[in-house]
Coordinates of C-alpha atoms in Angstrom, one line a residue:
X6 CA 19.6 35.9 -72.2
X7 CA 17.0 36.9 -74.4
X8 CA 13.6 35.6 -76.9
X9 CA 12.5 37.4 -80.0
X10 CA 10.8 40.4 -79.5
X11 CA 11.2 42.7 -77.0
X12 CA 11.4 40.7 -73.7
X13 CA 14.7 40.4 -72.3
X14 CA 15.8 38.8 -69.2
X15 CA 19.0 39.9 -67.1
X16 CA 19.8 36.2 -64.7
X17 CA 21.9 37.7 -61.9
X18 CA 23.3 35.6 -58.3
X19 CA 20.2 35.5 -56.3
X20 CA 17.4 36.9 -58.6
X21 CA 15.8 37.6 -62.0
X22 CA 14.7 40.9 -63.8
X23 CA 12.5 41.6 -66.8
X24 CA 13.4 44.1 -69.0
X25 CA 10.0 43.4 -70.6
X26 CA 6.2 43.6 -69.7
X27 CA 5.0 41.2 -72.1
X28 CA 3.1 38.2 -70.9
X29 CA 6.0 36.0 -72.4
X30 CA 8.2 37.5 -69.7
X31 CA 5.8 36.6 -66.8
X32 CA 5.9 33.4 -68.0
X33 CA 9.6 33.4 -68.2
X34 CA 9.4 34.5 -65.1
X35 CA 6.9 32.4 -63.6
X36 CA 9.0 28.8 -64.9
X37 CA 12.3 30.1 -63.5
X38 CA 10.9 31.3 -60.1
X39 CA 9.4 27.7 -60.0
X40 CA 12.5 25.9 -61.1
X41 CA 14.5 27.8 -58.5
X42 CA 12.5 27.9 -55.6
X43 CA 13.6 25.5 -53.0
X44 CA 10.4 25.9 -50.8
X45 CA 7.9 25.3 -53.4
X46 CA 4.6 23.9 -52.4
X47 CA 5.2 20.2 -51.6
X48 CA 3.0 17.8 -52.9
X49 CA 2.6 14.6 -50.7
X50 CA 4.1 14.5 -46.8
X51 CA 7.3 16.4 -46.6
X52 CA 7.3 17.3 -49.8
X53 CA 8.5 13.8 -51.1
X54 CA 6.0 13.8 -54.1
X55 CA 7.4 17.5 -55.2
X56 CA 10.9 16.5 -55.4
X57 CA 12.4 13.8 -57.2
X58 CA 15.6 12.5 -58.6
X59 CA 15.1 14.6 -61.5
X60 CA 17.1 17.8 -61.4
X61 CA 15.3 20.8 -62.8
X62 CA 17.1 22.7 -65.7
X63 CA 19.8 25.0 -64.4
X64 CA 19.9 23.3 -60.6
X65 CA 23.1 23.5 -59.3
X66 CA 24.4 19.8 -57.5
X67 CA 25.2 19.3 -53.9
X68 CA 26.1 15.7 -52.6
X69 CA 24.6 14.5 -49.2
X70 CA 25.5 11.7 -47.2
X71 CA 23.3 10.9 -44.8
X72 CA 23.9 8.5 -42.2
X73 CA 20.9 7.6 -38.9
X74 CA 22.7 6.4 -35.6
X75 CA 21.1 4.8 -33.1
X76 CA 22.2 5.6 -29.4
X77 CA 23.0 3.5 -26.8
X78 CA 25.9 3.5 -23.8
X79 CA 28.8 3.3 -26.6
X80 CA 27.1 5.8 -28.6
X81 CA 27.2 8.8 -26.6
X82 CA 31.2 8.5 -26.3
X83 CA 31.4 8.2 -29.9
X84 CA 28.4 11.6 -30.3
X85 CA 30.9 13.3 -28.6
X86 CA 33.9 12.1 -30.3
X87 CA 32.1 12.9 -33.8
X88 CA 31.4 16.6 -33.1
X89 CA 34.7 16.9 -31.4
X90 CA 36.5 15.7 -34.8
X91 CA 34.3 18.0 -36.5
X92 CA 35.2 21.1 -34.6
X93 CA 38.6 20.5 -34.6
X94 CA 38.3 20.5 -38.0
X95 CA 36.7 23.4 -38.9
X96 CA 39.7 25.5 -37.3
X97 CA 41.8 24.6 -40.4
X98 CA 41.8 28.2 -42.0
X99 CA 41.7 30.7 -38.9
X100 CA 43.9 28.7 -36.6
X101 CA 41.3 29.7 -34.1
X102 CA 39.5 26.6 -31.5
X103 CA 37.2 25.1 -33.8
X104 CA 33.6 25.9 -33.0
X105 CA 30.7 24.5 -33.7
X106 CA 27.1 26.7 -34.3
X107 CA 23.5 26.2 -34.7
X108 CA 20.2 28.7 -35.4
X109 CA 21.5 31.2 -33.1
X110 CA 24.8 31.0 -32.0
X111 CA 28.0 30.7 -33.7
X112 CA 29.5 28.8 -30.7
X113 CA 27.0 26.1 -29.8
X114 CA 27.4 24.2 -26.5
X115 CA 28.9 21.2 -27.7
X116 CA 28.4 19.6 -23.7
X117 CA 24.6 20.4 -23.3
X118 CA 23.5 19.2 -26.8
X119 CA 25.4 15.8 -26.3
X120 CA 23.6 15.9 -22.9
X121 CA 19.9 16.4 -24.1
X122 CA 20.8 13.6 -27.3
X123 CA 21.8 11.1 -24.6
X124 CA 18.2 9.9 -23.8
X125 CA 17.5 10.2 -27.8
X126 CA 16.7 7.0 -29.6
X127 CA 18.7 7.7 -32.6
X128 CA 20.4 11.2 -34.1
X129 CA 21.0 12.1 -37.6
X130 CA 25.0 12.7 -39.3
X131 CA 24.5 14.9 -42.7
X132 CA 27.3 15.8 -44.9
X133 CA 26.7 18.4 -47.3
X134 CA 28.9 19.3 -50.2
X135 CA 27.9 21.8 -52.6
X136 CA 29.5 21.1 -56.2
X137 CA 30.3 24.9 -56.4
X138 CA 30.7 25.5 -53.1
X139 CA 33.9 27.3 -53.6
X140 CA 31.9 29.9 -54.8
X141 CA 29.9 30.8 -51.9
X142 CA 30.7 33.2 -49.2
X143 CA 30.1 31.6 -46.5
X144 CA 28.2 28.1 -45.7
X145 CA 26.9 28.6 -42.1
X146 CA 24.0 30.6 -43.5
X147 CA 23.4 28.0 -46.4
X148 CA 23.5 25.3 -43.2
X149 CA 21.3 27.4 -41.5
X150 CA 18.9 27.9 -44.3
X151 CA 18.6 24.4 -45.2
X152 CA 17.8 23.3 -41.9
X153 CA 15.1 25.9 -41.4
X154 CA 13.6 24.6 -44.8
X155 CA 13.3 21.0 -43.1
X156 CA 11.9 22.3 -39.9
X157 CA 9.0 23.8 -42.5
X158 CA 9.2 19.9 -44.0
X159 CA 8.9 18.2 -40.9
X160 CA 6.6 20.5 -38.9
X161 CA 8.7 20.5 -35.9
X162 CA 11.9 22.8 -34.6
X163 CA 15.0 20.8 -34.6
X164 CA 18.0 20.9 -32.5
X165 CA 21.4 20.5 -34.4
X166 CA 24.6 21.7 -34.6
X167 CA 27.1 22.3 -37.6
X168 CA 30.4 22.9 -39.0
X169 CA 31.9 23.5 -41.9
X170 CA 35.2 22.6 -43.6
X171 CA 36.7 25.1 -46.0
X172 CA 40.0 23.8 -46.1
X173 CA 39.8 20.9 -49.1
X174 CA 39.3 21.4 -52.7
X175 CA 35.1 20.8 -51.7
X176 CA 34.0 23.1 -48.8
X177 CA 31.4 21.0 -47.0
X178 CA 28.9 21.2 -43.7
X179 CA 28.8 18.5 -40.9
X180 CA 25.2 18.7 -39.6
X181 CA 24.0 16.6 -36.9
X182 CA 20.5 16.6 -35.9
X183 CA 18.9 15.0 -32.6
X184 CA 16.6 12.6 -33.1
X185 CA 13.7 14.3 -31.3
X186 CA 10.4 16.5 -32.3
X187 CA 9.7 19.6 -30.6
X188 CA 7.0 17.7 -29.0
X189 CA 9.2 15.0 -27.5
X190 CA 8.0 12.5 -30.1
X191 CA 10.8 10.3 -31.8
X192 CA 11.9 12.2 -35.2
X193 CA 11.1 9.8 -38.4
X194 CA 12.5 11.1 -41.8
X195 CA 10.8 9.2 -44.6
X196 CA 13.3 7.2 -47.2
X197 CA 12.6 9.5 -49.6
X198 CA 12.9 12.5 -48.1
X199 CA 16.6 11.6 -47.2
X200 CA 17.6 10.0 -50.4
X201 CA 16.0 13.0 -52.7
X202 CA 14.3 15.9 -50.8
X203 CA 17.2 17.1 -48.5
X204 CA 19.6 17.0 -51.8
X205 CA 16.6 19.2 -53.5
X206 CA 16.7 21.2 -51.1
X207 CA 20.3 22.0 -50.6
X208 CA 20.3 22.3 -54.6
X209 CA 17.6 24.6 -54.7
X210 CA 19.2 27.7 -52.3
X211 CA 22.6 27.2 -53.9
X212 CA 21.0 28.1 -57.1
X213 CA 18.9 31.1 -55.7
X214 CA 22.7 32.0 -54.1
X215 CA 24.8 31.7 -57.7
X216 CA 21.4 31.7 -60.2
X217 CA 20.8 29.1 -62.3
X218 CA 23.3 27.0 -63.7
X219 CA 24.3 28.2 -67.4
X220 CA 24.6 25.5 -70.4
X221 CA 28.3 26.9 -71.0
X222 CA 29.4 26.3 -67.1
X223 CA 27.6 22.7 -66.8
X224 CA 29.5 21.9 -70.3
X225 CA 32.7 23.5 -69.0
X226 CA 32.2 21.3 -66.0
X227 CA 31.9 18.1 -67.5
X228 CA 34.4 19.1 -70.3
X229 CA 36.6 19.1 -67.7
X230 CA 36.2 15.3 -66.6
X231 CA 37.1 14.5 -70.0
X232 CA 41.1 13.8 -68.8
X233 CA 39.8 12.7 -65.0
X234 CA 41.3 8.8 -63.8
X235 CA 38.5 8.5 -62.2
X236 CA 34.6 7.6 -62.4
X237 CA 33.1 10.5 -64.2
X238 CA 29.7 11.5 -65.4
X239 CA 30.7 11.0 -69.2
X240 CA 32.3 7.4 -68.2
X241 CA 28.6 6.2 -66.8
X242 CA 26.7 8.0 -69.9
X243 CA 29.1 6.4 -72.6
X244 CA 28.5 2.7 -70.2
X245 CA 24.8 3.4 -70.9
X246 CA 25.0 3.9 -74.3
X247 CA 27.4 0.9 -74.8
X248 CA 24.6 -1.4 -73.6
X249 CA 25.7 -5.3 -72.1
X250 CA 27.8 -5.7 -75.6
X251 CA 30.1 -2.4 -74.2
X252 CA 30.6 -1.7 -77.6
X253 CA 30.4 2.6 -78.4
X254 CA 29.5 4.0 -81.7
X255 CA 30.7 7.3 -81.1
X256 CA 28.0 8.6 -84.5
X257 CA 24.8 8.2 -81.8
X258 CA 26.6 10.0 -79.1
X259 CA 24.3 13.9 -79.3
X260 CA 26.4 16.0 -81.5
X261 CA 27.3 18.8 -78.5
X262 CA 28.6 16.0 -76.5
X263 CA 30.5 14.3 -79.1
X264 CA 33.6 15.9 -79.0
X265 CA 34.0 15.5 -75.1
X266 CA 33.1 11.7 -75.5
X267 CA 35.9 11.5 -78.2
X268 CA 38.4 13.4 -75.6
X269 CA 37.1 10.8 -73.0
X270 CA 37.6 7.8 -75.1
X271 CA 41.4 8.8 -75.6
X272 CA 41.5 9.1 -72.4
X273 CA 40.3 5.5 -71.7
X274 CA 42.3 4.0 -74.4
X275 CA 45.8 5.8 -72.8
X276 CA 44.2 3.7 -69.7
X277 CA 43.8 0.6 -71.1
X278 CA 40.0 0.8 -70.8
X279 CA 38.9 1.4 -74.4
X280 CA 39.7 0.0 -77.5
X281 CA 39.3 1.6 -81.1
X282 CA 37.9 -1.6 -83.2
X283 CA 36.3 0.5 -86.5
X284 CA 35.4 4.1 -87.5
X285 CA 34.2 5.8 -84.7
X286 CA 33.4 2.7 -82.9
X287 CA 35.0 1.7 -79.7
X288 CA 34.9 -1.5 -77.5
X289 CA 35.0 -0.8 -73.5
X290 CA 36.7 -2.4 -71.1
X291 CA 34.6 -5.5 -69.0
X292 CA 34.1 -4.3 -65.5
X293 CA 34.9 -0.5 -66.6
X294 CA 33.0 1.2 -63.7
X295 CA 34.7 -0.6 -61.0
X296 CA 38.0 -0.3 -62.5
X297 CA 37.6 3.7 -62.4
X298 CA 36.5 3.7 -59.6
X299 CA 39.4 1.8 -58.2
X300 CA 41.7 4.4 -59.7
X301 CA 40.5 7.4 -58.3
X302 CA 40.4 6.0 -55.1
X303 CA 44.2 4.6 -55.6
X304 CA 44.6 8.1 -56.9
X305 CA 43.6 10.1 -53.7
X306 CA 45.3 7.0 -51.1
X307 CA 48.6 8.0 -53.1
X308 CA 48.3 11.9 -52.4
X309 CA 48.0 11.3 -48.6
X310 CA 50.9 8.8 -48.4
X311 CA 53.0 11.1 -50.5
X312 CA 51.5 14.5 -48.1
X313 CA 52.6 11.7 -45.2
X314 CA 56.0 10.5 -46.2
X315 CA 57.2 13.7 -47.2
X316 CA 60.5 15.0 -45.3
X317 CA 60.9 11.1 -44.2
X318 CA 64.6 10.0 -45.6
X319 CA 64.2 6.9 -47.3
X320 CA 60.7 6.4 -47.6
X321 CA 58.7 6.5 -50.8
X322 CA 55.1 5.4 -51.7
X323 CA 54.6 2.0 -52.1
X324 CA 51.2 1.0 -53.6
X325 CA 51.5 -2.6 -51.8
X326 CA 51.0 -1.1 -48.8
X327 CA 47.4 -0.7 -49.3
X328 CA 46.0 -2.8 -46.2
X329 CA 43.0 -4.4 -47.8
X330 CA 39.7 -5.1 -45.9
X331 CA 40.0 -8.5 -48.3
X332 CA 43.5 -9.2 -47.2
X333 CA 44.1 -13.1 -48.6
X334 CA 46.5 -13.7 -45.2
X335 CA 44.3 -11.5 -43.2
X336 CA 47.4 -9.7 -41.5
X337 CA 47.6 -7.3 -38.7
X338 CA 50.0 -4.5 -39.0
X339 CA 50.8 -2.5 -36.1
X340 CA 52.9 0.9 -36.4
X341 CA 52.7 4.7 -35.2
X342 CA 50.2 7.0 -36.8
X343 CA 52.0 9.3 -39.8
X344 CA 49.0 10.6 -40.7
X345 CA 44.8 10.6 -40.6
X346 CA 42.0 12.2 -42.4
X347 CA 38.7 11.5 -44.2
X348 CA 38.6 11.2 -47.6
X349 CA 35.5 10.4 -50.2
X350 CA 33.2 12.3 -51.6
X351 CA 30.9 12.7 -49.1
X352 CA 34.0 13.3 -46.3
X353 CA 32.9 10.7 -44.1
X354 CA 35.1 7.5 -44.6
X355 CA 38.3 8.1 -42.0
X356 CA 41.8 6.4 -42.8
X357 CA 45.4 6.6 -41.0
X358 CA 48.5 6.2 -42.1
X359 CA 51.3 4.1 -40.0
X360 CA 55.0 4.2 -39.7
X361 CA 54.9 -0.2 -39.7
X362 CA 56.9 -1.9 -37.0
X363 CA 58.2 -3.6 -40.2
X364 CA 59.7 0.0 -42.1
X365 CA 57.0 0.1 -44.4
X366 CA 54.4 2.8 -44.2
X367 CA 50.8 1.6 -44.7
X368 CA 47.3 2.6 -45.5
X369 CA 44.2 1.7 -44.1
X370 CA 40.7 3.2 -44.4
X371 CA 38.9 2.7 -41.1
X372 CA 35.5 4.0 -41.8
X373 CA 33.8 6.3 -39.0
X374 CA 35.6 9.7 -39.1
X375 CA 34.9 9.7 -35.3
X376 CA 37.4 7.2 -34.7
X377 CA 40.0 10.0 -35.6
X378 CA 38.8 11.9 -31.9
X379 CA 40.4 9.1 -29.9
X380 CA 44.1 9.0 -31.5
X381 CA 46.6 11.5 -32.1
X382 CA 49.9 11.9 -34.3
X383 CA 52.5 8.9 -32.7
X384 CA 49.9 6.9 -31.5
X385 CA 50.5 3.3 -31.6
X386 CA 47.6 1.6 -33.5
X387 CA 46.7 -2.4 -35.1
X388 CA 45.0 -2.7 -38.0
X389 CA 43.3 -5.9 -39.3
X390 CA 40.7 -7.3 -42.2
X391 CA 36.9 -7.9 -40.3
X392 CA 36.9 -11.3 -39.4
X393 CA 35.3 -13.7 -42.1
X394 CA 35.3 -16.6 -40.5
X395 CA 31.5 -18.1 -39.9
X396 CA 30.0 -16.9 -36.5
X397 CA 29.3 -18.9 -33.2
X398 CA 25.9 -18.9 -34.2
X399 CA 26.5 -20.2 -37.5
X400 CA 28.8 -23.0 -36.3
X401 CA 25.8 -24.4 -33.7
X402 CA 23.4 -23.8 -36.7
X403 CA 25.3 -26.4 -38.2
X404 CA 26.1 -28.7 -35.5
X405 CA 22.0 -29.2 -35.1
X406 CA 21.1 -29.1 -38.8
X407 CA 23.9 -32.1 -39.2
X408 CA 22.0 -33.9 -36.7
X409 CA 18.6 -33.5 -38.1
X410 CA 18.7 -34.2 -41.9
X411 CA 19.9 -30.8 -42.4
X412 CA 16.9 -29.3 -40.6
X413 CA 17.5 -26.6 -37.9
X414 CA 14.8 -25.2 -35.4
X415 CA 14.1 -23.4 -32.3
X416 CA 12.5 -26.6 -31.0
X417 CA 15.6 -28.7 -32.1
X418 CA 17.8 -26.1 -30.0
X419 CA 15.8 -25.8 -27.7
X420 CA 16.1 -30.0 -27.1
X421 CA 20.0 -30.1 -27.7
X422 CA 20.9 -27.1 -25.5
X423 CA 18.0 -27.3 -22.5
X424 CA 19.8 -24.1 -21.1
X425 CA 19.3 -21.7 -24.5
X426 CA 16.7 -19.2 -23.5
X427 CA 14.6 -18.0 -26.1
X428 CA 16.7 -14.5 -26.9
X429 CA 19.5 -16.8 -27.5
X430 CA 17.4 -19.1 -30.0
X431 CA 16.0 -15.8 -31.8
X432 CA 19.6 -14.0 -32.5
X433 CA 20.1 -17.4 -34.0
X434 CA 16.7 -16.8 -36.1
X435 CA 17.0 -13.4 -37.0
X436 CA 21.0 -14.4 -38.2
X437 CA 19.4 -17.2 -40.5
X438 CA 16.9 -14.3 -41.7
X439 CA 20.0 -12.4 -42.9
X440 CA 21.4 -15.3 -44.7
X441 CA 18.3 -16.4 -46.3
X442 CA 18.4 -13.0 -47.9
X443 CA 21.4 -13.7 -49.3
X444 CA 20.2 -17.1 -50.8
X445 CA 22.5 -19.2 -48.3
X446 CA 19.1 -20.8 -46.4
X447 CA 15.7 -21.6 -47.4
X448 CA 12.8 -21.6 -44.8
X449 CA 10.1 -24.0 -45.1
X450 CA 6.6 -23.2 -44.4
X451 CA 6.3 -25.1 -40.8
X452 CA 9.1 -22.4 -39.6
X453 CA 12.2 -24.7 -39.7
X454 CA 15.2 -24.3 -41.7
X455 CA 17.1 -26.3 -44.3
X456 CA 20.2 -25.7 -44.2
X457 CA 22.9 -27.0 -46.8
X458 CA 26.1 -29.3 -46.0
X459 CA 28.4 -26.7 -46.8
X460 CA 26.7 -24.0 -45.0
X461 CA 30.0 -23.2 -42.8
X462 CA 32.0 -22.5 -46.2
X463 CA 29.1 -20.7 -48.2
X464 CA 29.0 -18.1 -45.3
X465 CA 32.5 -18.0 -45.2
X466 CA 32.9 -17.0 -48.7
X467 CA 29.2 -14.8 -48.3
X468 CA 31.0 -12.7 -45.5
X469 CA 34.6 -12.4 -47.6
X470 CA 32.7 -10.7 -50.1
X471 CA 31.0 -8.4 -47.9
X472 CA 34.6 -7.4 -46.3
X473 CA 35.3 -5.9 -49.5
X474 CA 33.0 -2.9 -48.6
X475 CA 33.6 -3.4 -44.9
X476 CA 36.5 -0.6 -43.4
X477 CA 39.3 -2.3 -41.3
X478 CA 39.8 -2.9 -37.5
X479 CA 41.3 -0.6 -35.4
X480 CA 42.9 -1.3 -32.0
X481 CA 44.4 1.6 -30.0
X482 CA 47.8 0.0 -28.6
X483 CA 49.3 2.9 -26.7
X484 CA 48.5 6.2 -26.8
X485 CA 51.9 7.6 -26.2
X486 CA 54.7 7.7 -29.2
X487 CA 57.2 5.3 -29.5
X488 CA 59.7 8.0 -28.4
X489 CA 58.3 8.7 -24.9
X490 CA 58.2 4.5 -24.2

């Protein structure tokens, strides 16, 4: 790339060079080094002030998922499920035993860290997927690199493990962190430094790894979502610039983006999402994000049952067979694992695919990935919708408040049920906190609660539409095949 005059500038993977002294090339120079650098001097505590949501010119993307568990009896089983699923996994390309590795060692002791995080209050899951990933040698020094910038962050050595999966079309790390300082203080990450920094971060080596991202390959890259039937980054643009009416005039689109938004709308109309209704004016579909959505995820469900079903005589996709976490009849289906895996773009939502008691094979996303540890291929599993019924708590909620005018109280309970103790009356408290949130309750100012005469249906229909994001239930029936019974 070059200016007028004679400063010229050679971008290369991993650094910059002037083939000029003038002071427009140290500036050049200067702006890039400060766009690139991932450890640039933070402004605020951890740096949260320095990095944003914006992406700088050139950055390269990386999607992380970050998830904070907190431990307890159950959750040391399910630690050491988690990293065992992630090993495993990382095996896929040598065909070696999966191993996992941390600052020093490529084969981390996956026994003593479980040990030392057993005591821990909480730990940290990270998933982190460069965009161009592909295109980089090797992620366990990335993952290593990364880490060591948030131990400059936090001010503290961490102890973590990681692996990586190379074997999907988006080679990602697994990092788990222990949720201790060096110091034996509790770890805190801000909010912000989760949600933004971390991402910054990541984003930040993988450009000084590749070099800045050029205006031809980000084009190229979203050029090529043009034909996608799914979500895309052109699909959320072209829903901004629709406004509430959702109608596009293609004319205000920027003119180096026009073309692909004309590809896009084609693309949309062969869906059924976009209409032509004038001269370069379109009319989008009600709803349009969530329908896309839909589709890629009905898009990738249909790759693993046809990867599952293949060599089985007789059987064949059926999209029906789509267990829903919103199922109407709230049906169990029982049947032997075909298949499992994680899918999403972040890896981390777990599924399995059964051979149905009934003949039919079904789908069913199960949410943790370390549920996948405890099965294997033949296992005998139930799935089931959550239950969306109103709780215990809510029904006795009601059962008081229809005795009192609608009114419910920890003194009221306290008087009908002499035998509640107070940690029983404040799980009841803390549930109507969670409802009044959701506009079901209203709390008056002397601490009591109004509560309405159809509370019991209004949570009902409140917790149905939570299902909807909610993954199914699983229940491990046998863990031998049907064969061997």
């Amino acid at each position: 790339m070059s200016e007028a005059g004679d400063d010229r500038f050679e971008v290369r993977p991993g650094r910059i060079r002037s083939r000029g002294s003038g002071r427009r090339a140290k500036t050049f120079l200067s702006r890039m080094a400060r766009s690139m650098s991932a450890a640039g001097p933070p402004r605020g505590r951890y740096g949260a002030g320095r990095f944003s949501q914006v992406r700088s010119v050139g950055q390269r993307r990386v999607v992380v998922k970050a998830r904070i568990v907190r431990m307890s009896a159950s959750s040391v089983g399910a630690l050491r499920a988690h990293l065992g699923y992630i090993r495993r996994d990382s095996a896929a390309l040598d065909q070696e035993k999966g191993r996992l590795f941390n600052d020093i060692s490529d084969d981390a002791p996956t026994r003593d860290f479980v040990e030392n995080a057993e005591k821990d209050r909480h730990h940290f899951r990270f998933i982190v997927s460069p965009e161009d990933g592909a295109e980089l040698a090797d992620l366990k020094p990335f993952a290593r690199d990364l880490v060591s910038q948030m131990e400059t962050d936090l001010g503290t050595r961490l102890d973590w493990v990681a692996a990586v999966h190379d074997d999907t079309a988006h080679p990602h790390a697994h990092i788990v962190v222990r949720g201790k300082r060096d110091d034996g203080r509790d770890l805190v990450m801000p909010r912000a430094y989760i949600s933004h920094t971390i991402r910054n971060r990541a984003e930040g080596l993988v450009t000084l790894e590749l070099g800045p991202e050029t205006v031809l390959e980000a084009k190229q890259k979203i050029a090529r979502e043009a034909s996608a039937e799914r979500l895309t980054r052109i699909d959320r643009f072209l829903i901004r610039q629709a406004g509430e009416a959702g109608e596009l005039k293609l004319g205000k689109s920027p003119s180096e983006w026009r073309s692909v938004h004309a590809a896009r709308l084609k693309t949309l109309e062969r869906l059924g999402l976009a209409e032509k209704t004038g001269r370069a004016v379109w009319k989008l579909a009600d709803a349009l994000e969530a329908i896309l959505t839909g589709l890629g995820e009905r898009r990738d469900i249909a790759k693993a049952m046809n990867r599952a079903l293949a060599g089985l005589e007789g059987r064949r996709f059926d999209p029906d067979a789509i267990l829903k976490s919103v199922d109407p009849n709230g049906r169990k289906v029982t049947g032997a694992v075909l298949a499992k895996g994680v899918s999403g773009e972040g890896h981390d939502q777990a599924y399995v695919i059964l051979d149905g008691l009934d003949g039919r094979a079904v789908y069913g996303g199960i949410g943790d990935p370390s549920q996948l540890e405890d099965m294997d291929i033949g296992s005998v599993v139930s799935l089931r919708p959550p239950d969306t019924s109103p709780k215990p708590a809510d029904r006795t909620v009601a059962e008081i408040a229809a005795r009192h005018q609608g009114i419910y109280s920890a003194g009221l309970h306290q008087s009908s049920d002499p035998k509640a103790g107070p940690e029983f009356i404040a799980a009841h408290v803390r549930r109507l906190e969670a409802l009044r949130r959701a506009g079901l309750v209203r709390r008056e100012s002397d601490g009591s609660w109004h509560i309405p005469d159809d509370h019991l249906s209004k949570v009902e229909a409140w917790q149905r539409r939570r299902a909807g994001r909610a993954p199914l239930s699983m229940t491990i029936e046998s863990r031998s095949p049907l064969s061997a019974q």
